[in-house]
CSV table of C-alpha atoms in Angstrom, one decimal:
chain,number,residue,atom,x,y,z
A,1,UNK,CA,0.0,0.0,0.0
A,2,UNK,CA,2.8,2.4,1.0
A,3,UNK,CA,4.6,1.5,-2.2
A,4,UNK,CA,1.5,2.5,-4.2
A,5,UNK,CA,1.3,5.8,-2.4
A,6,UNK,CA,4.9,6.6,-2.8
A,7,UNK,CA,4.7,8.2,-6.2
A,8,UNK,CA,1.6,10.3,-5.5
A,9,UNK,CA,3.3,11.5,-2.2
A,10,UNK,CA,6.4,12.6,-4.2
A,11,UNK,CA,4.0,14.5,-6.5
A,12,UNK,CA,2.4,16.1,-3.4
A,13,UNK,CA,5.9,17.1,-2.0
A,14,UNK,CA,6.9,18.7,-5.3
A,15,UNK,CA,3.5,20.5,-5.4
A,16,UNK,CA,3.9,21.9,-1.9
A,17,UNK,CA,7.4,23.1,-2.6
A,18,UNK,CA,6.3,24.7,-5.9
A,19,UNK,CA,3.4,26.5,-4.1
A,20,UNK,CA,5.8,27.7,-1.4
A,21,UNK,CA,8.3,29.0,-3.9
A,22,UNK,CA,5.6,31.1,-5.7
A,23,UNK,CA,4.3,32.4,-2.4
A,24,UNK,CA,7.8,33.4,-1.4
A,25,UNK,CA,8.5,35.3,-4.6
A,26,UNK,CA,9.0,33.1,-7.7
A,27,UNK,CA,7.0,34.1,-10.8
A,28,UNK,CA,3.4,33.1,-11.1
A,29,UNK,CA,2.7,29.4,-12.0
A,30,UNK,CA,6.5,29.0,-12.0
A,31,UNK,CA,7.3,27.5,-8.6
A,32,UNK,CA,9.6,25.0,-10.1
A,33,UNK,CA,10.2,25.0,-13.9
A,34,UNK,CA,13.4,23.3,-14.9
A,35,UNK,CA,13.4,24.8,-18.4
A,36,UNK,CA,12.7,28.4,-17.2
A,37,UNK,CA,15.3,28.1,-14.5
A,38,UNK,CA,18.0,26.8,-16.9
A,39,UNK,CA,17.1,29.7,-19.2
A,40,UNK,CA,17.4,32.2,-16.4
A,41,UNK,CA,20.7,30.7,-15.3
A,42,UNK,CA,22.0,30.9,-18.9
A,43,UNK,CA,21.2,34.6,-18.8
A,44,UNK,CA,22.8,35.1,-15.4
A,45,UNK,CA,26.2,34.0,-16.8
A,46,UNK,CA,25.8,36.1,-19.9
A,47,UNK,CA,25.0,33.4,-22.4
A,48,UNK,CA,22.0,35.5,-23.6
A,49,UNK,CA,21.1,39.1,-23.2
A,50,UNK,CA,17.4,39.0,-22.4
A,51,UNK,CA,17.4,41.3,-19.4
A,52,UNK,CA,14.1,40.1,-18.1
A,53,UNK,CA,15.2,36.5,-17.6
A,54,UNK,CA,18.5,36.5,-15.9
A,55,UNK,CA,19.1,34.9,-12.5
A,56,UNK,CA,21.3,32.0,-11.4
A,57,UNK,CA,18.4,29.9,-10.0
A,58,UNK,CA,19.5,28.1,-6.8
A,59,UNK,CA,16.8,25.6,-7.4
A,60,UNK,CA,18.7,24.1,-10.3
A,61,UNK,CA,22.0,24.0,-8.4
A,62,UNK,CA,20.1,22.4,-5.5
A,63,UNK,CA,18.6,19.7,-7.8
A,64,UNK,CA,22.0,18.6,-9.0
A,65,UNK,CA,23.5,18.7,-5.5
A,66,UNK,CA,20.5,17.0,-3.8
A,67,UNK,CA,20.6,14.2,-6.3
A,68,UNK,CA,24.4,13.9,-5.9
A,69,UNK,CA,24.2,13.7,-2.1
A,70,UNK,CA,21.5,11.2,-2.0
A,71,UNK,CA,23.1,9.1,-4.7
A,72,UNK,CA,26.3,9.0,-2.6
A,73,UNK,CA,24.5,8.3,0.6
A,74,UNK,CA,22.7,5.3,-1.0
A,75,UNK,CA,25.9,4.2,-2.8
A,76,UNK,CA,24.0,4.6,-6.1
A,77,UNK,CA,26.2,7.3,-7.6
A,78,UNK,CA,27.0,5.9,-11.0
A,79,UNK,CA,29.4,7.7,-13.4
A,80,UNK,CA,28.1,6.6,-16.8
A,81,UNK,CA,28.0,8.0,-20.2
A,82,UNK,CA,28.8,7.5,-23.9
A,83,UNK,CA,25.3,7.0,-25.2
A,84,UNK,CA,25.1,9.3,-28.2
A,85,UNK,CA,26.2,12.4,-26.3
A,86,UNK,CA,26.0,14.9,-29.2
A,87,UNK,CA,22.6,13.6,-30.2
A,88,UNK,CA,21.5,14.1,-26.7
A,89,UNK,CA,22.9,17.7,-26.7
A,90,UNK,CA,20.9,18.4,-29.9
A,91,UNK,CA,17.7,16.9,-28.5
A,92,UNK,CA,18.1,19.0,-25.3
A,93,UNK,CA,18.7,22.0,-27.5
A,94,UNK,CA,15.5,21.3,-29.5
A,95,UNK,CA,13.5,20.5,-26.4
A,96,UNK,CA,14.3,24.0,-25.1
A,97,UNK,CA,13.3,25.7,-28.3
A,98,UNK,CA,9.9,24.0,-27.9
A,99,UNK,CA,9.7,24.8,-24.2
A,100,UNK,CA,10.4,28.5,-24.8
A,101,UNK,CA,7.8,28.7,-27.6
A,102,UNK,CA,5.2,27.3,-25.2
A,103,UNK,CA,6.8,29.1,-22.2
A,104,UNK,CA,7.5,26.2,-19.8
A,105,UNK,CA,8.6,22.6,-19.4
A,106,UNK,CA,6.3,19.8,-18.4
A,107,UNK,CA,6.4,20.9,-14.7
A,108,UNK,CA,5.4,24.4,-15.5
A,109,UNK,CA,2.7,23.1,-17.9
A,110,UNK,CA,1.1,21.3,-15.0
A,111,UNK,CA,1.6,24.4,-12.7
A,112,UNK,CA,-0.1,26.5,-15.4
A,113,UNK,CA,-3.0,24.0,-15.7
A,114,UNK,CA,-3.5,24.0,-12.0
A,115,UNK,CA,-3.4,27.8,-11.9
A,116,UNK,CA,-6.3,27.9,-14.4
A,117,UNK,CA,-4.3,28.7,-17.5
A,118,UNK,CA,-6.3,27.1,-20.3
A,119,UNK,CA,-3.5,27.7,-22.7
A,120,UNK,CA,-1.6,25.0,-20.9
A,121,UNK,CA,-4.4,22.5,-21.5
A,122,UNK,CA,-3.7,23.1,-25.2
A,123,UNK,CA,-0.1,22.5,-24.4
A,124,UNK,CA,-1.0,19.3,-22.6
A,125,UNK,CA,-2.6,18.0,-25.8
A,126,UNK,CA,0.6,18.8,-27.7
A,127,UNK,CA,2.7,17.2,-25.0
A,128,UNK,CA,0.7,14.0,-25.1
A,129,UNK,CA,0.9,14.1,-28.9
A,130,UNK,CA,4.7,14.4,-28.7
A,131,UNK,CA,4.9,11.6,-26.3
A,132,UNK,CA,2.8,9.4,-28.5
A,133,UNK,CA,5.1,10.2,-31.4
A,134,UNK,CA,8.1,9.2,-29.2
A,135,UNK,CA,6.3,6.0,-28.2
A,136,UNK,CA,5.8,5.2,-31.9
A,137,UNK,CA,9.6,5.3,-32.5
A,138,UNK,CA,10.3,3.4,-29.2
A,139,UNK,CA,8.0,0.6,-30.3
A,140,UNK,CA,9.7,0.5,-33.7
A,141,UNK,CA,13.1,0.0,-32.0
A,142,UNK,CA,14.4,3.6,-31.3
A,143,UNK,CA,17.5,3.5,-29.2
A,144,UNK,CA,20.5,5.7,-28.5
A,145,UNK,CA,22.4,2.6,-27.6
A,146,UNK,CA,24.3,1.7,-24.4
A,147,UNK,CA,25.9,3.9,-21.8
A,148,UNK,CA,29.2,2.7,-20.3
A,149,UNK,CA,30.9,3.1,-17.0
A,150,UNK,CA,33.1,6.2,-17.2
A,151,UNK,CA,35.8,7.7,-15.0
A,152,UNK,CA,34.5,8.9,-11.7
A,153,UNK,CA,35.6,12.5,-12.5
A,154,UNK,CA,33.3,12.5,-15.5
A,155,UNK,CA,30.3,11.9,-13.2
A,156,UNK,CA,31.5,14.3,-10.6
A,157,UNK,CA,31.9,17.3,-12.9
A,158,UNK,CA,28.2,18.2,-12.9
A,159,UNK,CA,28.0,18.4,-9.0
A,160,UNK,CA,31.4,20.3,-9.0
A,161,UNK,CA,30.2,22.8,-11.6
A,162,UNK,CA,27.0,23.2,-9.5
A,163,UNK,CA,29.1,23.9,-6.4
A,164,UNK,CA,31.2,26.5,-8.3
A,165,UNK,CA,28.1,28.3,-9.5
A,166,UNK,CA,26.7,28.3,-6.0
A,167,UNK,CA,30.0,29.8,-4.7
A,168,UNK,CA,29.8,32.5,-7.4
A,169,UNK,CA,26.2,33.3,-6.3
A,170,UNK,CA,27.1,33.5,-2.7
A,171,UNK,CA,30.6,35.1,-2.7
A,172,UNK,CA,30.7,37.2,-5.9
A,173,UNK,CA,27.1,37.8,-7.1
A,174,UNK,CA,28.3,41.1,-8.7
A,175,UNK,CA,29.8,39.2,-11.6
A,176,UNK,CA,26.5,37.7,-12.5
A,177,UNK,CA,23.5,39.2,-14.3
A,178,UNK,CA,20.4,39.8,-12.2
A,179,UNK,CA,17.1,40.9,-13.8
A,180,UNK,CA,15.7,44.0,-12.2
A,181,UNK,CA,12.3,43.5,-13.8
A,182,UNK,CA,10.4,40.7,-15.5
A,183,UNK,CA,10.3,37.0,-14.4
A,184,UNK,CA,14.0,36.9,-13.6
A,185,UNK,CA,13.5,39.5,-10.9
A,186,UNK,CA,10.9,37.5,-9.2
A,187,UNK,CA,12.6,35.1,-6.8
A,188,UNK,CA,12.2,33.3,-3.6
A,189,UNK,CA,14.9,33.8,-1.0
A,190,UNK,CA,18.1,32.2,-2.1
A,191,UNK,CA,18.5,29.7,0.8
A,192,UNK,CA,14.9,28.7,0.5
A,193,UNK,CA,15.2,28.1,-3.2
A,194,UNK,CA,18.4,26.1,-2.7
A,195,UNK,CA,16.8,24.0,0.1
A,196,UNK,CA,13.8,23.4,-2.2
A,197,UNK,CA,16.2,22.2,-4.9
A,198,UNK,CA,18.1,20.0,-2.6
A,199,UNK,CA,14.9,18.3,-1.3
A,200,UNK,CA,13.5,17.8,-4.8
A,201,UNK,CA,16.8,16.6,-6.2
A,202,UNK,CA,17.0,14.0,-3.4
A,203,UNK,CA,13.4,13.0,-3.7
A,204,UNK,CA,13.6,13.0,-7.5
A,205,UNK,CA,16.6,10.7,-7.5
A,206,UNK,CA,15.1,8.2,-5.1
A,207,UNK,CA,11.6,8.1,-6.7
A,208,UNK,CA,12.9,8.5,-10.3
A,209,UNK,CA,10.2,11.1,-10.7
A,210,UNK,CA,9.8,12.0,-14.4
A,211,UNK,CA,6.9,14.0,-15.8
A,212,UNK,CA,6.9,12.2,-19.2
A,213,UNK,CA,6.9,8.8,-17.6
A,214,UNK,CA,3.4,9.3,-16.3
A,215,UNK,CA,1.8,9.3,-19.7
A,216,UNK,CA,4.5,7.2,-21.5
A,217,UNK,CA,4.4,4.3,-19.0
A,218,UNK,CA,0.6,4.3,-18.8
A,219,UNK,CA,0.5,3.8,-22.6
A,220,UNK,CA,3.4,1.4,-23.0
A,221,UNK,CA,3.1,-0.8,-19.9
A,222,UNK,CA,-0.2,0.0,-18.3
A,223,UNK,CA,1.9,1.2,-15.3
A,224,UNK,CA,0.1,4.1,-13.8
A,225,UNK,CA,2.3,4.8,-10.7
A,226,UNK,CA,4.1,7.8,-12.2
A,227,UNK,CA,0.8,9.1,-13.6
A,228,UNK,CA,-0.2,9.2,-9.9
A,229,UNK,CA,2.5,11.7,-9.1
A,230,UNK,CA,1.5,13.7,-12.2
A,231,UNK,CA,-2.2,13.9,-11.1
A,232,UNK,CA,-1.4,14.4,-7.4
A,233,UNK,CA,0.9,17.3,-8.3
A,234,UNK,CA,-1.8,19.0,-10.3
A,235,UNK,CA,-4.5,18.5,-7.6
A,236,UNK,CA,-2.4,19.8,-4.8
A,237,UNK,CA,-1.4,22.9,-6.8
A,238,UNK,CA,-5.0,23.4,-7.8
A,239,UNK,CA,-6.2,23.3,-4.2
A,240,UNK,CA,-3.3,25.5,-3.1
A,241,UNK,CA,-4.1,28.1,-5.7
A,242,UNK,CA,-7.8,28.1,-4.7
A,243,UNK,CA,-6.8,28.6,-1.1
A,244,UNK,CA,-4.3,31.3,-1.8
A,245,UNK,CA,-6.6,33.0,-4.2
A,246,UNK,CA,-4.2,32.6,-7.1
A,247,UNK,CA,-6.5,30.5,-9.3
A,248,UNK,CA,-7.5,32.4,-12.4
A,249,UNK,CA,-9.4,30.4,-15.0
A,250,UNK,CA,-9.1,31.5,-18.6
A,251,UNK,CA,-6.9,32.0,-21.6
A,252,UNK,CA,-6.2,35.8,-21.3
A,253,UNK,CA,-3.9,37.5,-18.8
A,254,UNK,CA,-2.1,34.5,-17.5
A,255,UNK,CA,1.3,35.0,-15.9
A,256,UNK,CA,4.2,34.5,-18.4
A,257,UNK,CA,2.0,32.9,-21.0
A,258,UNK,CA,0.6,33.7,-24.5
A,259,UNK,CA,-2.7,32.7,-26.1
A,260,UNK,CA,-1.5,31.4,-29.5
A,261,UNK,CA,-3.1,27.9,-29.3
A,262,UNK,CA,-1.3,26.4,-32.3
A,263,UNK,CA,2.1,27.3,-31.0
A,264,UNK,CA,1.3,26.3,-27.4
A,265,UNK,CA,0.4,23.0,-28.9
A,266,UNK,CA,3.4,22.7,-31.2
A,267,UNK,CA,5.9,23.8,-28.6
A,268,UNK,CA,4.8,21.1,-26.3
A,269,UNK,CA,4.8,18.5,-29.1
A,270,UNK,CA,8.5,19.1,-29.4
A,271,UNK,CA,9.0,19.0,-25.7
A,272,UNK,CA,7.1,15.7,-25.4
A,273,UNK,CA,8.8,14.1,-28.4
A,274,UNK,CA,12.4,15.1,-27.3
A,275,UNK,CA,11.8,14.0,-23.7
A,276,UNK,CA,10.7,10.5,-24.8
A,277,UNK,CA,13.7,10.3,-27.2
A,278,UNK,CA,16.0,11.4,-24.3
A,279,UNK,CA,14.4,9.0,-21.8
A,280,UNK,CA,13.3,11.6,-19.4
A,281,UNK,CA,11.9,15.1,-18.9
A,282,UNK,CA,14.1,18.2,-18.2
A,283,UNK,CA,13.7,17.7,-14.4
A,284,UNK,CA,14.8,14.1,-14.7
A,285,UNK,CA,17.8,15.0,-16.8
A,286,UNK,CA,19.1,17.5,-14.2
A,287,UNK,CA,18.6,14.9,-11.4
A,288,UNK,CA,20.4,12.2,-13.4
A,289,UNK,CA,23.3,14.6,-14.1
A,290,UNK,CA,23.6,15.0,-10.3
A,291,UNK,CA,23.7,11.2,-9.9
A,292,UNK,CA,26.7,10.9,-12.2
A,293,UNK,CA,25.1,10.4,-15.6
A,294,UNK,CA,27.3,12.5,-18.0
A,295,UNK,CA,24.9,11.9,-20.9
A,296,UNK,CA,22.2,13.8,-18.9
A,297,UNK,CA,24.8,16.4,-18.0
A,298,UNK,CA,25.4,17.0,-21.7
A,299,UNK,CA,21.6,17.1,-22.3
A,300,UNK,CA,21.4,19.8,-19.7
A,301,UNK,CA,24.2,21.7,-21.5
A,302,UNK,CA,22.2,21.3,-24.7
A,303,UNK,CA,19.1,22.8,-22.9
A,304,UNK,CA,21.2,25.7,-21.6
A,305,UNK,CA,22.6,26.3,-25.1
A,306,UNK,CA,19.1,26.0,-26.6
A,307,UNK,CA,17.8,28.6,-24.1
A,308,UNK,CA,20.7,31.0,-25.0
A,309,UNK,CA,20.1,30.6,-28.8
A,310,UNK,CA,16.3,31.0,-28.3
A,311,UNK,CA,16.8,34.4,-26.7
A,312,UNK,CA,19.8,35.5,-28.7
A,313,UNK,CA,17.9,34.9,-32.0
A,314,UNK,CA,14.5,36.0,-30.9
A,315,UNK,CA,12.9,32.5,-31.0
A,316,UNK,CA,11.5,32.6,-27.4
A,317,UNK,CA,7.9,33.6,-27.0
A,318,UNK,CA,6.7,36.2,-24.6
A,319,UNK,CA,3.3,37.3,-23.3
A,320,UNK,CA,2.9,39.0,-26.6
A,321,UNK,CA,3.0,35.7,-28.4
A,322,UNK,CA,5.2,33.5,-30.6
A,323,UNK,CA,7.8,35.2,-32.9
A,324,UNK,CA,8.5,34.6,-36.6
A,325,UNK,CA,12.0,33.5,-35.6
A,326,UNK,CA,10.4,31.1,-33.1
A,327,UNK,CA,8.3,29.5,-35.9
A,328,UNK,CA,11.4,29.1,-38.1
A,329,UNK,CA,13.4,27.7,-35.2
A,330,UNK,CA,10.7,25.3,-34.4
A,331,UNK,CA,10.6,24.0,-38.0
A,332,UNK,CA,14.3,23.5,-38.1
A,333,UNK,CA,14.4,21.9,-34.7
A,334,UNK,CA,11.5,19.6,-35.5
A,335,UNK,CA,13.1,18.4,-38.7
A,336,UNK,CA,16.4,17.7,-37.0
A,337,UNK,CA,14.6,15.7,-34.2
A,338,UNK,CA,12.6,13.7,-36.7
A,339,UNK,CA,15.8,12.9,-38.5
A,340,UNK,CA,17.4,11.8,-35.2
A,341,UNK,CA,14.4,9.7,-34.4
A,342,UNK,CA,14.2,8.0,-37.8
A,343,UNK,CA,17.9,7.4,-38.1
A,344,UNK,CA,18.1,5.8,-34.6
A,345,UNK,CA,15.0,3.7,-35.3
A,346,UNK,CA,15.5,2.5,-38.8
A,347,UNK,CA,19.2,3.2,-39.5
A,348,UNK,CA,21.1,0.2,-40.8
A,349,UNK,CA,23.9,0.3,-38.2
A,350,UNK,CA,21.5,0.6,-35.3
A,351,UNK,CA,21.5,-2.0,-32.7
A,352,UNK,CA,20.0,-2.4,-29.2
A,353,UNK,CA,21.3,-4.9,-26.8
A,354,UNK,CA,19.7,-8.2,-26.5
A,355,UNK,CA,19.1,-11.6,-28.0
B,1,UNK,CA,17.0,-20.1,-23.0
B,2,UNK,CA,17.3,-16.7,-24.5
B,3,UNK,CA,19.4,-14.0,-22.8
B,4,UNK,CA,18.6,-10.4,-23.1
B,5,UNK,CA,21.5,-8.0,-22.2
B,6,UNK,CA,19.9,-4.7,-21.3
B,7,UNK,CA,23.0,-3.4,-19.3
B,8,UNK,CA,23.6,0.3,-20.0
B,9,UNK,CA,20.3,0.7,-21.9
B,10,UNK,CA,18.4,3.7,-20.8
B,11,UNK,CA,14.8,3.9,-19.5
B,12,UNK,CA,12.3,2.7,-20.7
B,13,UNK,CA,14.0,0.5,-23.2
B,14,UNK,CA,14.9,-2.5,-20.9
B,15,UNK,CA,11.3,-2.9,-20.0
B,16,UNK,CA,10.2,-2.6,-23.6
B,17,UNK,CA,12.7,-5.3,-24.6
B,18,UNK,CA,11.3,-7.5,-21.8
B,19,UNK,CA,7.8,-6.8,-22.8
B,20,UNK,CA,8.4,-7.8,-26.4
B,21,UNK,CA,10.4,-10.9,-25.4
B,22,UNK,CA,7.7,-12.2,-23.0
B,23,UNK,CA,5.2,-12.2,-25.9
B,24,UNK,CA,7.0,-15.2,-27.4
B,25,UNK,CA,9.2,-16.7,-24.6
B,26,UNK,CA,8.2,-18.6,-21.6
B,27,UNK,CA,11.6,-18.5,-20.0
B,28,UNK,CA,14.5,-16.1,-20.4
B,29,UNK,CA,17.4,-14.4,-18.7
B,30,UNK,CA,17.5,-10.6,-18.4
B,31,UNK,CA,20.7,-8.8,-17.5
B,32,UNK,CA,20.4,-5.3,-16.0
B,33,UNK,CA,22.7,-2.8,-14.3
B,34,UNK,CA,20.3,-0.2,-12.9
B,35,UNK,CA,18.1,-0.4,-9.9
B,36,UNK,CA,15.3,1.5,-11.6
B,37,UNK,CA,15.0,-0.9,-14.4
B,38,UNK,CA,15.3,-3.8,-12.0
B,39,UNK,CA,12.3,-2.8,-10.0
B,40,UNK,CA,10.2,-2.0,-13.1
B,41,UNK,CA,11.1,-5.3,-14.9
B,42,UNK,CA,10.5,-7.5,-11.8
B,43,UNK,CA,7.2,-5.9,-11.3
B,44,UNK,CA,6.1,-6.1,-14.9
B,45,UNK,CA,7.1,-9.8,-15.3
B,46,UNK,CA,5.3,-10.8,-12.1
B,47,UNK,CA,2.2,-8.9,-13.3
B,48,UNK,CA,2.3,-10.9,-16.5
B,49,UNK,CA,2.3,-14.1,-14.6
B,50,UNK,CA,6.0,-15.0,-14.5
B,51,UNK,CA,8.2,-16.0,-11.6
B,52,UNK,CA,11.3,-13.9,-11.2
B,53,UNK,CA,14.5,-15.0,-9.5
B,54,UNK,CA,17.1,-12.2,-9.2
B,55,UNK,CA,20.8,-12.8,-8.5
B,56,UNK,CA,23.5,-10.1,-8.2
B,57,UNK,CA,26.9,-10.5,-9.9
B,58,UNK,CA,29.1,-7.5,-9.3
B,59,UNK,CA,27.3,-4.5,-10.6
B,60,UNK,CA,24.9,-6.6,-12.7
B,61,UNK,CA,21.5,-8.1,-11.9
B,62,UNK,CA,20.6,-11.4,-13.5
B,63,UNK,CA,16.9,-12.0,-13.6
B,64,UNK,CA,15.7,-15.5,-14.4
B,65,UNK,CA,12.2,-15.1,-15.6
B,66,UNK,CA,10.0,-18.1,-16.2
B,67,UNK,CA,6.2,-18.6,-16.6
B,68,UNK,CA,4.7,-19.3,-13.2
B,69,UNK,CA,3.2,-22.8,-12.7
B,70,UNK,CA,-0.5,-22.8,-11.6
């Protein structure tokens, strides 16, 4: 019984932390959005110049370090890598293009749904469509092949980089960019945000919480445990928003969101598809990076680069809507992802383990 | 008896490989190296009416999966 309740309880924990972060200062419906926070962090270190979205988010640093500490404590820290790293970088890059067209990763999509943002329901349909697309390729044999054991230093680098970034934030914040207005200027106190990240990083590592696995595993294996976390997360946020008076049903006037239905849908198609092809959502990738998986660390770097490009080349949407560059960027990213999917599914030299 | 080596294969592919294999096999050996995949594969096989016997060899889990006798 306890085992059955474990996943929904992790969803409840993530939801409570998300609500608390918004109440303490994070942007609306953005208690915990991995894509948004990677984007803000990219801006903080000058990888893009969008002044409204620059802040080295302690939540992301905490996610990596929390996962790392728990993995060490449980003797499950596993330095592994070598499974199509550049392909993963590109998929992470493309995922971020999609996320910044929609304005959120799967976590924020759920936060937005539970905040009454109907644009995110449109995004959910796109997300599900993308996941179904990924499942199609998985069923046909898609694989990025094996990972291998790598040097311990390879696995340790993500936590070390996270520690260095934390040191910069605490000791010499003056060298970083900090938004003075816009979403990047809205932030929970640093230590609270860091603690939230540490807790979720640890809980995420133990539970293997992944926001695509809910839909993916229900379809593929009739395994609904992860979907339990997904649903529990939305319900708790919904109730919390109703209590806090921050529930606002509708399409218009939603925080950090636009109302272009087609592109809310298409953005999340790309996020769902890339997440399945990567084997996990952005949150899961950051957690795995903390646990020693260098493929996931490279995926995170791909997402950071994608965020930087999205803002440097005007591909990211804003409350005003999607941009022309965003549409072009989506087209290119989508074609590249489909190419990756087809080649790694039907390619002649492709092989998965087994038999 | 067929052996499926799913070591180093990332989620959810080991479970997918098992699912496909169990459609035609009544007994097989599955090799895994991740705790996540281990739990999922054991649970899935049992749900499908198979007995699972897991042994650990170094960093590897060896799952002997055979159709359960009534």
